[in-house]
Amino acid sequence: MARDPDAPRPPRAATAGRAPRATAPAGVVTLQQVAERAGVSPSTVSRIINGTAIVAEAKKQAVADAIEALGFVPNPVARGLAGGRTLSIGVVTQVIDSPFYGGALRGIEDVLQLAGYSPLFVSGHWTTTDEARCIEMLRARRVDGLILLDGRISDSAVKALARQLPVVVTGRQIKAPGLFSLAFDNLRGARLATEHLLALGHRRIAFIGGDPQHPDAVAREQGWRDAMASAGVPVDEALREHGGYIEEGGLRAMERLLDSGHAFSAVFAANDQMAYGAALALHRRGLQVPQHISLVGFDDVATSQYTLPPLSSVRQPVVELGRRSAEAVLDLIAGRKPTAELSAPEMVARESSAALPG
Amino acid sequence: MARDPDAPRPPRAATAGRAPRATAPAGVVTLQQVAERAGVSPSTVSRIINGTAIVAEAKKQAVADAIEALGFVPNPVARGLAGGRTLSIGVVTQVIDSPFYGGALRGIEDVLQLAGYSPLFVSGHWTTTDEARCIEMLRARRVDGLILLDGRISDSAVKALARQLPVVVTGRQIKAPGLFSLAFDNLRGARLATEHLLALGHRRIAFIGGDPQHPDAVAREQGWRDAMASAGVPVDEALREHGGYIEEGGLRAMERLLDSGHAFSAVFAANDQMAYGAALALHRRGLQVPQHISLVGFDDVATSQYTLPPLSSVRQPVVELGRRSAEAVLDLIAGRKPTAELSAPEMVARESSAALPG
DNA sequence: TTGTATGCGTTATCAA
DNA sequence: TTGATAACGCATACAA
């Protein structure tokens, strides 16, 4: 199929002679050739490259020279087949261009690259079917480990997976052999946000939640409730809305809040994107942030620093999440016990929240 | 190295007997097994799977049944080694979590997946060294094709690459065998933005440009100049600033513009992120958008719809760019001639631009 | 139309 | 310490 098999064979490059099956992209050096040039056996070359066994210093040098001279690069595909390790890690994210998880991908990429591994990024689209398909694909490609960034897959399915290969999963706390989990402290973060508003004197604090299907969405709502309860401030159920974690949802939720007629002086949105939508809704109604209504988001996405006004938010260590996840799979692969921990969420007060007037 | 080689051999699963080299993750079915069960030779199975030759309907069915029953999934690693095709496409992006190129990644993912290919995403970080490293890695992994999203690699290097494997490159227009290029019409987009402001009556239109190293940055500046020239409006060089394509840069640029003392009633920022920064700078000086200053961005990033005020911007068909790029590599791989074209940029007028008062 | 034999580039086993 | 030799799982040239 590649490059029209029926066509007359294109004249091979100058280095004709042997005409193999068109595998090697012409000019590719094999370990075999290195061995010949260095005057040793292929096994020895392999051993030197992988540090699998002790070899004589002289041969080591000869092989190093040959590798250098020939510009040899090991073929990961062949390595994968022969050795069973592909030096690749499957990463199941939900949306490849998520403004939030993007940082995690960066963290993963950094750590893996330094370790000589490559991430294989795939998107689960928050659906079990897509996730399952992705995971199957990754297993077929023989990844050495798996990082699951949140997702809808069940705990038991994750555990089953971990029996087959090292797995790191975020967004939940489960324990099983071959498995490591890592989660943000959403409860604490949401408490932080609410306490920030309470400290500013607000009492009637509305909450715009995410998709209740997400475990973090319920944790964030619980954090809001906990903080209110700790402060002895009753929660008005009419002040709880859902925005599905997207801008438009935040906008609609805010409109419903405004239309409900229930008074409030502050809003805590369970993510920054909903906060953006909420801010726009307020703006459309002629209400100013924070003069009329204080607004706090969650996640502290990159652009929140530059919104009008700059958005107060709860910072999640998301790049760190990526780094730790990658370190953890590497640990699992090496047979070490991962010990990664995430730093705590942090309240970043900017200009969208202010003291309750009066 | 994987899972402690020194430990006593873990008791193999129930299906012991042959104890191969620990490659197969226990319970993996091979084409061989399918062949046995179907009562045909491995080659026949292979032919059926790949449609490489005509086979008897009866055997076809038997093999299909066996595949179904055994849950056979071909091993891409072995396929890659044997057939020389890995069914994977290398995608060199610049930052894995770019708010702009994210859409392109999504488009690529969609198209490739439907064709049975997998993208391998890597980040070049806008540096030639990282890019070179990424490309080397991808070649080592024997990707069947390459998509280069912009990047700093030279045209000649791209052409050289295209002699080795199918390459699609965006952000420039070059022609060579095995190569296809695809670029946004930045010039036209920038003209559109400027003409929009001119149509609103603005004459003193400032420009905040991106990194002059980017070819698109110079095209966007040129578009601004062209539109001004066409309208017979002289360009005041003092109204041209650079913001490096980032928020902070936009903010600083706007401050410089304000401090310069040169009057202007509108600003065209060469991307949305700089526009955000610029808006914040105006806000800090007590200037309102669009009442005092009109603002137009470029790229129409997702959140621009929800900024305060919603940002007028030039929409680039970025998801389409991804889709077309993917289709084009697939074409090249199949020996077809790619014919992809991009739809034109579009001015999206929102609330950050308004008629010149008075 | 189908089966056999061989090779892809590397690692792992076993003797030496 | 080193080198043959046999896989790894599949695709393909060739023979039948």
XYZ file of C-alpha atoms (C1' of nucleotides) in Angstrom:
748
model
C 0.000 0.000 0.000
C 2.829 2.346 0.732
C 3.841 4.275 -2.329
C 2.050 2.298 -4.999
C 3.291 -1.266 -5.091
C 2.213 -1.733 -8.692
C 4.378 0.985 -10.066
C 7.675 -0.010 -11.613
C 10.220 -0.209 -8.855
C 11.660 3.259 -8.410
C 15.394 3.264 -9.020
C 16.916 2.628 -5.631
C 19.427 5.007 -4.177
C 23.059 4.767 -5.201
C 23.724 2.203 -2.510
C 21.843 -0.486 -4.370
C 22.907 -4.093 -4.340
C 20.794 -5.660 -1.650
C 17.179 -4.781 -2.106
C 15.413 -5.848 1.071
C 11.739 -5.544 1.687
C 11.627 -1.791 1.812
C 11.596 -1.669 5.585
C 14.601 0.426 6.354
C 14.121 4.035 5.245
C 17.275 3.806 3.182
C 20.417 4.597 5.033
C 19.407 3.162 8.352
C 22.121 1.517 10.340
C 21.478 -1.674 12.236
C 23.000 -3.041 15.359
C 24.323 -5.850 13.236
C 26.380 -3.440 11.169
C 27.762 -1.856 14.280
C 28.813 -5.276 15.485
C 30.602 -6.070 12.258
C 32.434 -2.793 12.188
C 33.483 -3.136 15.797
C 34.497 -6.738 15.300
C 32.222 -8.121 17.981
C 28.989 -10.050 18.068
C 25.591 -8.374 17.975
C 24.872 -9.589 21.475
C 27.840 -7.703 22.777
C 26.685 -4.525 21.144
C 23.268 -5.015 22.647
C 24.759 -5.593 26.053
C 26.813 -2.451 25.849
C 23.889 -0.354 24.760
C 21.632 -1.668 27.482
C 24.231 -2.114 30.174
C 22.913 -5.635 30.492
C 26.262 -7.189 31.294
C 29.886 -6.380 31.896
C 32.027 -6.213 28.793
C 35.696 -5.588 28.217
C 36.678 -1.971 28.144
C 38.366 -2.331 24.774
C 35.276 -3.690 23.049
C 33.186 -1.085 24.729
C 35.320 1.549 23.128
C 35.324 -0.105 19.736
C 31.557 -0.340 19.777
C 31.176 3.231 20.915
C 33.356 4.301 18.018
C 31.392 2.233 15.547
C 28.113 3.656 16.805
C 29.501 7.127 16.497
C 30.916 6.557 13.048
C 27.834 4.893 11.663
C 25.370 7.122 13.465
C 23.540 4.123 14.765
C 20.188 4.627 16.473
C 18.460 1.598 17.979
C 15.133 0.743 16.435
C 12.470 0.994 19.137
C 10.085 -1.099 17.105
C 12.450 -4.027 17.006
C 13.299 -3.484 20.644
C 9.652 -3.593 21.488
C 9.177 -6.848 19.711
C 12.266 -8.554 21.006
C 12.455 -7.209 24.496
C 8.830 -6.642 25.241
C 9.434 -3.026 26.224
C 8.529 -0.202 23.915
C 9.805 2.648 26.052
C 6.466 4.298 25.550
C 3.791 5.241 28.051
C 0.137 5.568 27.179
C -1.511 8.715 28.445
C -5.282 8.843 28.366
C -6.452 12.405 28.659
C -10.001 13.512 28.093
C -9.586 16.282 25.573
C -6.236 16.787 23.943
C -6.621 20.561 24.085
C -7.983 20.990 27.580
C -6.811 24.297 29.018
C -6.599 22.627 32.395
C -4.985 19.264 31.750
C -2.643 20.740 29.192
C -0.228 21.530 31.966
C -0.281 17.936 33.070
C 0.608 16.771 29.586
C 3.550 19.114 29.623
C 4.715 17.752 32.937
C 4.417 14.192 31.722
C 6.267 14.962 28.539
C 9.146 16.556 30.420
C 9.696 13.757 32.858
C 9.285 10.926 30.393
C 11.603 12.418 27.866
C 14.405 12.712 30.354
C 13.935 9.046 31.150
C 14.061 8.059 27.495
C 10.376 7.275 27.304
C 7.775 8.691 24.939
C 4.210 9.518 25.850
C 1.392 8.376 23.599
C -1.393 10.895 24.107
C -4.959 9.824 23.376
C -8.321 11.381 24.157
C -11.108 9.625 25.989
C -13.630 12.440 25.483
C -15.169 11.741 28.870
C -16.896 8.654 27.550
C -16.377 5.101 28.673
C -16.465 3.780 25.145
C -13.785 6.099 23.811
C -11.708 5.493 26.878
C -11.985 1.761 26.473
C -11.047 2.024 22.833
C -8.029 4.159 23.669
C -6.847 1.815 26.330
C -7.187 -1.168 24.055
C -5.224 0.627 21.403
C -2.483 1.479 23.844
C -2.285 -2.064 25.100
C -2.116 -3.289 21.543
C 0.779 -0.939 20.991
C 2.430 -2.523 23.968
C 2.999 0.560 26.052
C 5.089 -0.127 29.109
C 2.740 1.738 31.386
C -0.412 3.760 31.495
C -1.360 7.137 32.907
C -5.079 7.773 33.171
C -5.949 11.404 33.716
C -9.298 11.186 35.435
C -11.850 9.641 33.132
C -14.972 7.608 33.543
C -13.515 4.128 33.653
C -14.581 2.238 36.752
C -12.304 1.601 39.693
C -12.551 -2.135 39.192
C -11.625 -1.835 35.527
C -8.601 0.206 36.525
C -7.571 -2.440 39.008
C -7.976 -5.160 36.416
C -5.808 -3.131 34.069
C -3.161 -2.754 36.722
C -2.792 -6.503 36.837
C -1.629 -6.394 33.260
C 0.667 -3.387 33.292
C 1.740 -0.507 35.540
C -1.018 2.051 35.866
C -1.191 5.512 37.378
C -4.606 7.077 37.706
C -5.482 10.598 38.794
C -8.609 12.071 40.260
C -9.316 9.238 42.679
C -7.782 7.346 45.522
C -7.598 3.623 44.978
C -5.038 1.077 45.970
C -4.076 -2.125 44.226
C -0.885 -3.885 43.192
C 0.744 -2.326 40.166
C -1.397 0.725 40.628
C -0.766 4.191 41.927
C -3.299 6.948 42.306
C -2.875 10.653 42.678
C -5.577 13.213 43.286
C -6.002 16.889 43.869
C -7.500 17.888 47.148
C -10.667 19.343 45.690
C -12.422 19.427 49.010
C -9.706 21.513 50.553
C -9.449 23.756 47.512
C -13.166 24.447 47.559
C -13.013 25.186 51.263
C -10.210 27.614 50.581
C -12.240 29.464 47.984
C -15.294 29.656 50.199
C -13.314 30.672 53.242
C -11.716 33.414 51.199
C -15.135 34.830 50.420
C -16.310 34.367 53.995
C -13.249 36.199 55.236
C -14.202 39.085 52.986
C -17.491 39.295 54.854
C -19.710 37.495 52.368
C -22.462 35.314 53.741
C -24.784 34.732 50.813
C -22.356 32.813 48.640
C -23.706 31.098 45.553
C -22.120 28.007 44.076
C -21.943 27.046 40.412
C -20.985 23.411 40.210
C -19.615 21.219 37.482
C -20.956 18.039 36.022
C -22.246 16.049 39.028
C -20.932 12.938 37.301
C -17.409 14.056 38.073
C -16.179 13.033 41.491
C -14.300 16.325 41.736
C -17.485 18.221 41.075
C -19.107 16.705 44.127
C -15.968 17.241 46.189
C -15.928 20.903 45.258
C -19.541 21.312 46.218
C -18.874 19.545 49.472
C -15.982 21.880 50.177
C -18.297 24.827 49.738
C -20.820 23.269 52.106
C -18.181 22.370 54.659
C -16.720 25.846 54.756
C -20.148 27.387 55.103
C -21.031 24.983 57.886
C -17.754 25.597 59.704
C -18.481 29.302 59.609
C -21.962 28.733 60.886
C -23.474 30.196 57.747
C -26.528 28.377 56.448
C -26.513 27.283 52.818
C -29.435 28.430 50.729
C -30.124 25.581 48.312
C -31.502 28.068 45.830
C -27.972 29.411 45.484
C -26.597 26.180 44.111
C -26.500 25.875 40.337
C -24.823 23.629 37.778
C -22.789 24.812 34.851
C -21.297 21.643 33.413
C -17.740 22.966 33.674
C -18.064 25.096 30.524
C -18.321 28.832 29.887
C -21.786 28.730 28.458
C -22.976 26.690 31.433
C -21.543 29.233 33.824
C -23.257 32.006 31.953
C -26.624 30.257 32.063
C -26.237 29.317 35.695
C -25.529 32.898 36.597
C -28.586 34.034 34.693
C -30.728 31.569 36.601
C -29.220 32.756 39.850
C -29.980 36.350 38.975
C -33.482 35.524 37.823
C -34.264 33.477 40.916
C -34.534 36.627 42.963
C -32.506 35.141 45.780
C -29.943 37.601 47.010
C -26.226 36.851 46.994
C -23.090 38.909 47.134
C -20.552 36.389 45.948
C -20.246 33.420 43.638
C -17.885 30.521 43.754
C -17.645 28.768 40.390
C -16.206 25.271 40.404
C -13.879 26.060 37.545
C -12.469 29.109 35.834
C -14.271 28.541 32.573
C -17.637 28.735 34.282
C -16.425 31.802 36.135
C -15.715 33.460 32.786
C -19.252 32.742 31.645
C -20.644 33.962 34.930
C -18.671 37.184 34.663
C -20.078 37.798 31.223
C -23.624 37.213 32.456
C -23.092 39.741 35.220
C -21.640 42.209 32.761
C -24.684 41.840 30.523
C -26.907 42.662 33.438
C -24.863 45.714 34.242
C -23.374 44.248 37.388
C -19.717 44.827 38.161
C -17.198 42.399 39.547
C -16.243 42.787 42.338
C -18.106 45.997 43.159
C -21.504 44.339 43.042
C -20.657 40.668 43.111
C -17.462 38.922 44.093
C -16.399 36.012 41.942
C -13.971 33.176 42.593
C -13.024 30.419 40.182
C -11.168 27.165 40.486
C -8.095 25.711 38.703
C -6.329 28.982 38.032
C -6.029 28.444 34.318
C -3.320 30.471 32.585
C -5.539 33.222 31.221
C -7.262 33.896 34.535
C -4.407 36.202 35.324
C -5.468 38.457 32.473
C -9.236 38.487 32.604
C -11.093 41.653 33.504
C -10.826 41.825 36.362
C -8.102 39.259 36.948
C -9.860 36.276 38.449
C -9.375 35.077 41.994
C -9.029 31.345 41.817
C -7.735 28.218 43.471
C -4.498 27.027 41.994
C -4.088 23.352 41.430
C -0.566 22.035 40.941
C -1.402 20.597 37.558
C 2.023 20.513 35.969
C 3.173 18.857 39.147
C 0.372 16.332 38.762
C 1.775 15.444 35.370
C 5.316 15.192 36.607
C 4.409 13.084 39.590
C 2.280 10.790 37.498
C 5.114 10.222 35.088
C 7.557 9.612 37.904
C 5.123 7.179 39.421
C 4.753 5.028 36.288
C 8.484 5.018 35.914
C 8.715 3.834 39.505
C 6.176 1.104 38.941
C 7.961 -0.048 35.811
C 11.250 -0.219 37.655
C 9.635 -2.189 40.449
C 9.983 0.681 42.882
C 7.158 1.852 45.077
C 5.951 5.318 44.038
C 5.755 7.831 46.813
C 4.653 10.920 44.967
C 2.598 13.494 46.759
C 0.958 16.615 45.479
C 1.380 19.991 47.027
C -1.759 21.522 48.454
C -4.085 23.765 46.476
C -3.560 27.437 46.995
C -5.959 30.361 47.023
C -4.834 33.012 44.571
C -6.617 36.212 45.449
C -6.785 38.649 42.587
C -9.233 41.380 41.757
C -12.516 39.600 41.210
C -13.172 39.246 44.913
C -13.490 42.097 47.380
C -14.829 42.856 50.801
C -18.568 42.940 51.158
C -19.522 46.590 50.935
C -21.217 48.113 53.918
C 14.712 -4.401 34.446
C 10.982 -4.745 34.328
C 9.530 -6.130 37.483
C 12.608 -7.453 39.236
C 14.350 -10.068 37.113
C 16.153 -11.555 40.093
C 13.062 -12.611 41.924
C 12.028 -16.234 41.651
C 9.958 -16.683 38.553
C 6.400 -15.791 39.454
C 4.068 -18.728 38.953
C 2.771 -18.343 35.427
C -0.908 -18.153 34.713
C -2.906 -21.362 34.476
C -2.055 -21.691 30.809
C 1.524 -22.633 31.513
C 3.452 -25.127 29.460
C 5.452 -22.977 27.142
C 7.157 -20.231 29.010
C 8.242 -17.701 26.399
C 10.265 -14.652 27.105
C 7.688 -12.700 28.999
C 6.790 -10.512 26.071
C 3.111 -11.166 25.743
C 1.183 -9.553 28.620
C -0.353 -12.913 29.463
C -3.478 -13.715 27.580
C -2.484 -12.111 24.334
C -3.600 -13.871 21.211
C -1.352 -14.145 18.204
C -2.133 -14.376 14.554
C -0.609 -17.833 14.672
C -3.221 -19.001 17.129
C -5.967 -17.600 14.998
C -4.581 -19.531 12.058
C -4.538 -22.777 14.002
C -8.037 -22.364 15.248
C -9.336 -21.491 11.809
C -7.426 -24.313 10.239
C -5.509 -22.157 7.813
C -1.988 -20.870 7.508
C -0.783 -17.694 9.168
C -0.246 -16.092 5.802
C -3.872 -16.548 4.951
C -4.910 -14.859 8.146
C -2.555 -12.031 7.407
C -3.937 -11.685 3.917
C -7.469 -11.551 5.176
C -6.671 -8.954 7.760
C -4.815 -6.750 5.351
C -6.894 -7.476 2.275
C -3.628 -8.268 0.574
C -5.040 -11.032 -1.619
C -8.216 -12.799 -2.528
C -9.102 -15.728 -0.296
C -11.923 -18.221 -0.314
C -15.081 -17.023 1.303
C -15.250 -20.068 3.579
C -11.801 -19.491 5.057
C -12.542 -15.847 5.360
C -15.485 -16.707 7.548
C -13.574 -19.260 9.583
C -10.846 -16.748 10.260
C -13.332 -14.049 11.145
C -14.913 -16.439 13.634
C -11.587 -17.372 15.128
C -10.603 -13.732 15.489
C -13.895 -13.013 17.159
C -13.707 -16.007 19.460
C -10.121 -15.412 20.496
C -10.416 -11.662 20.618
C -7.373 -11.315 18.460
C -5.844 -7.885 18.023
C -2.885 -7.528 15.676
C 0.310 -6.404 17.326
C 1.322 -3.085 15.765
C 4.858 -3.495 16.985
C 5.313 -6.717 15.097
C 3.539 -5.280 12.120
C 5.875 -2.356 12.168
C 8.909 -4.570 12.198
C 7.695 -7.000 9.573
C 5.882 -4.717 7.217
C 7.736 -1.504 7.692
C 4.568 0.416 8.485
C 3.699 1.361 12.023
C 0.342 2.968 11.338
C 1.526 5.920 13.325
C 2.077 9.524 12.305
C 4.480 11.826 14.041
C 3.076 15.233 14.886
C 5.519 17.926 15.877
C 3.720 20.712 17.648
C 5.429 23.520 19.476
C 3.769 23.427 22.866
C 1.555 20.522 23.692
C -0.903 22.770 25.520
C -1.100 25.656 23.101
C -4.560 27.218 23.234
C -4.292 27.852 19.538
C -2.829 24.676 18.060
C -4.874 22.521 20.407
C -7.680 22.581 17.898
C -5.343 21.328 15.215
C -4.303 18.407 17.370
C -7.948 17.520 17.814
C -8.523 17.622 14.092
C -5.520 15.442 13.444
C -6.574 12.969 16.080
C -10.057 12.662 14.606
C -9.002 12.034 11.068
C -6.164 9.680 11.852
C -8.193 7.568 14.182
C -10.838 6.954 11.578
C -8.118 5.797 9.227
C -6.657 3.427 11.779
C -3.597 5.540 12.411
C -2.333 6.931 15.683
C -0.733 10.316 16.147
C 2.457 10.634 18.135
C 2.446 14.141 19.576
C 5.730 15.753 20.490
C 6.713 19.314 21.366
C 9.397 21.283 19.603
C 9.208 24.260 21.976
C 9.961 26.640 19.115
C 13.598 25.640 19.154
C 15.504 24.010 16.355
C 17.307 21.662 18.688
C 14.174 20.307 20.332
C 12.519 20.017 16.980
C 15.451 18.122 15.550
C 15.454 15.804 18.524
C 11.737 15.171 18.183
C 11.988 14.442 14.509
C 14.866 12.051 15.080
C 12.869 10.265 17.727
C 9.886 9.962 15.444
C 11.989 8.632 12.619
C 13.547 6.148 14.975
C 10.069 5.023 15.928
C 9.420 4.521 12.259
C 6.376 6.705 11.879
C 4.759 6.367 8.490
C 4.483 10.087 8.038
C 5.152 13.422 9.650
C 3.081 16.505 10.318
C 5.052 19.583 11.274
C 2.940 22.314 12.779
C 4.951 25.429 12.005
C 8.260 25.306 13.765
C 11.692 26.683 13.151
C 13.157 23.938 11.015
C 14.514 25.233 7.736
C 12.767 24.732 4.425
C 15.682 22.758 3.078
C 15.681 20.458 6.088
C 11.989 19.851 5.555
C 12.606 18.993 1.941
C 15.384 16.621 2.886
C 13.051 14.965 5.351
C 10.400 14.584 2.709
C 12.770 12.477 0.681
C 12.730 9.948 3.491
C 9.063 9.885 4.391
C 5.798 11.702 3.668
C 5.767 15.121 5.278
C 3.096 17.743 5.738
C 4.187 21.118 7.004
C 2.053 24.057 8.023
C 2.756 27.741 8.228
C 4.674 27.984 4.977
C 4.355 27.323 1.301
C 6.983 25.029 -0.105
C 6.827 22.402 -2.768
C 8.837 19.231 -3.093
C 8.215 15.588 -3.832
C 6.688 13.734 -0.891
C 5.869 17.038 0.714
C 2.698 19.003 1.151
C 2.357 22.375 2.780
C -0.627 24.153 4.165
C -0.777 27.666 5.545
C -3.232 30.122 6.950
C -3.688 33.298 5.021
C -2.276 35.568 7.688
C -1.926 38.458 5.351
C -5.562 38.355 4.440
C -6.641 37.827 8.032
C -4.678 40.826 9.185
C -6.135 42.909 6.391
C -9.580 41.826 7.498
C -8.951 42.934 11.061
C -7.554 46.265 9.993
C -10.295 46.869 7.454
C -12.837 46.145 10.140
C -11.397 48.896 12.270
C -11.093 51.244 9.312
C -14.718 50.609 8.457
C -15.616 51.659 11.981
C -14.010 54.994 11.266
C -10.691 54.456 12.998
C -7.608 55.979 11.444
C -5.014 55.904 14.156
C -4.759 52.142 14.485
C -1.944 50.719 16.547
C -0.458 47.320 15.922
C 0.946 44.910 18.488
C 2.930 42.280 16.676
C 4.218 38.851 17.608
C 7.685 37.472 17.600
C 9.275 38.861 14.401
C 11.009 35.498 14.037
C 7.688 33.950 13.108
C 6.839 34.231 9.442
C 3.185 34.672 10.398
C 4.101 37.570 12.618
C 5.574 39.425 9.684
C 2.619 38.496 7.486
C 0.206 39.883 10.028
C 2.100 43.105 10.271
C 2.171 43.345 6.518
C -1.584 42.819 6.396
C -2.032 45.748 8.716
C 0.213 47.905 6.551
C -1.484 46.808 3.358
C -4.940 47.591 4.616
C -3.843 50.971 5.872
C -2.190 51.731 2.572
C -5.220 50.620 0.599
C -7.326 52.953 2.635
C -4.905 55.753 2.083
C -4.216 56.054 5.779
C -0.612 56.655 6.721
C 0.990 54.326 9.226
C 2.591 55.962 12.221
C 5.630 53.844 13.029
C 5.326 54.851 16.650
C 2.128 52.872 16.777
C 3.822 49.592 16.026
C 4.835 47.538 19.043
C 5.914 43.951 19.710
C 4.368 41.673 22.285
C 5.951 38.300 21.602
C 2.603 36.568 21.215
C 2.016 36.356 24.967
C -0.330 38.116 27.381
C 2.373 39.830 29.335
C 3.928 41.071 26.118
C 0.609 42.526 25.019
C 0.227 44.255 28.338
C 3.678 45.788 28.168
C 3.254 46.795 24.561
C 0.037 48.567 25.370
C 1.683 50.390 28.241
C 4.416 51.569 25.936
C 1.850 52.709 23.422
C 0.000 54.644 26.078
C 3.164 56.149 27.462
C 4.431 57.172 24.046
C 1.927 59.967 23.914
C 0.984 59.137 20.354
C -2.755 59.155 19.956
C -4.686 56.130 18.711
C -8.274 55.024 18.880
C -7.890 51.364 18.065
C -5.448 48.518 18.496
C -4.990 45.420 16.435
C -3.135 42.724 18.362
C -1.608 39.931 16.304
C -3.061 37.283 18.562
C -5.772 36.997 21.179
C -3.430 36.401 24.055
C -1.709 39.718 23.476
C -5.124 41.309 23.136
C -5.999 40.028 26.607
C -2.898 41.601 28.024
C -3.581 44.807 26.177
C -7.129 44.925 27.523
C -5.852 44.565 31.044
C -3.350 47.375 30.537
C -6.127 49.642 29.302
C -8.285 48.660 32.248
C -5.503 49.553 34.661
C -5.250 52.985 33.113
C -8.982 53.449 33.457
C -9.636 53.185 29.745
C -12.652 51.265 28.536
C -12.917 48.906 25.593
C -14.478 49.773 23.214
C -15.690 53.151 24.506
C -12.229 54.657 24.608
C -10.207 52.228 22.561
C -11.304 49.550 20.141
C -9.466 46.252 20.292
C -9.212 43.421 17.807
C -7.341 40.163 18.274
C -6.313 37.350 15.999
C -6.908 33.561 16.085
C -10.271 33.645 17.838
C -9.245 31.354 20.636
C -12.093 29.611 22.456
C -12.250 31.912 25.459
C -12.345 35.095 23.397
C -16.069 34.634 23.205
C -16.312 35.154 26.951
C -13.844 37.887 27.714
C -15.066 41.255 28.947
C -16.022 42.543 26.558
C -16.144 39.600 24.168
C -13.204 40.051 21.853
C -13.488 40.825 18.174
C -11.024 38.596 16.426
C -10.033 36.913 13.208
C -11.012 33.296 13.121
C -8.539 30.853 11.715
C -9.842 27.457 10.665
C -7.492 25.670 13.012
C -9.373 22.432 13.510
C -9.681 22.310 9.774
C -5.942 22.835 9.500
C -5.479 19.727 11.594
C -7.951 17.698 9.611
C -6.518 18.713 6.273
C -2.994 18.036 7.411
C -3.947 14.563 8.507
C -5.786 13.900 5.285
C -2.791 15.111 3.370
C -0.291 12.755 5.050
C -2.701 9.931 4.488
C -2.834 10.910 0.844
C 0.914 11.045 0.565
C 1.249 7.665 2.224
C -1.251 6.161 -0.166
C 0.583 7.669 -3.094
C -2.228 10.076 -3.838
C -1.674 13.731 -4.470
C -3.067 15.854 -1.618
C -5.358 18.640 -2.691
C -6.383 20.077 0.649
C -7.249 23.712 0.872
C -8.051 25.838 3.854
C -11.091 28.020 4.102
C -10.400 31.715 4.357
C -9.981 33.537 7.656
C -13.065 35.279 8.899
C -13.556 38.484 10.862
C -15.623 37.816 13.950
C -16.919 41.140 15.195
C -17.864 41.098 18.823
C -18.010 43.820 21.411
C -14.422 44.974 21.761
C -14.579 47.058 18.620
C -16.956 49.916 17.990
C -17.387 52.936 15.787
C -15.043 55.818 16.385
C -16.964 58.234 18.566
C -17.663 61.679 17.201
C -5.916 -19.436 -4.100
C -2.948 -21.176 -0.431
C 0.998 -22.745 2.361
C 6.083 -22.663 3.464
C 9.989 -20.341 4.459
C 12.371 -16.335 5.526
C 13.346 -11.933 7.394
C 12.392 -7.409 9.997
C 16.244 -5.524 14.143
C 16.674 -6.489 18.561
C 16.962 -8.994 23.115
C 17.406 -13.239 25.763
C 18.924 -17.976 26.532
C 22.346 -21.064 26.653
C 26.973 -22.822 26.098
C 31.464 -22.020 25.869
C 33.101 -12.306 29.512
C 31.494 -13.600 24.949
C 29.216 -15.619 20.885
C 25.804 -18.591 18.539
C 21.093 -19.266 18.236
C 16.481 -18.833 18.964
C 12.655 -16.196 19.587
C 9.322 -11.750 19.318
C 4.603 -11.541 15.941
C 3.786 -10.502 11.681
C 4.178 -9.750 6.359
C 5.852 -11.169 2.073
C 8.436 -13.640 -1.844
C 8.138 -17.771 -3.670
C 6.551 -22.273 -4.520
C 2.775 -25.181 -5.075
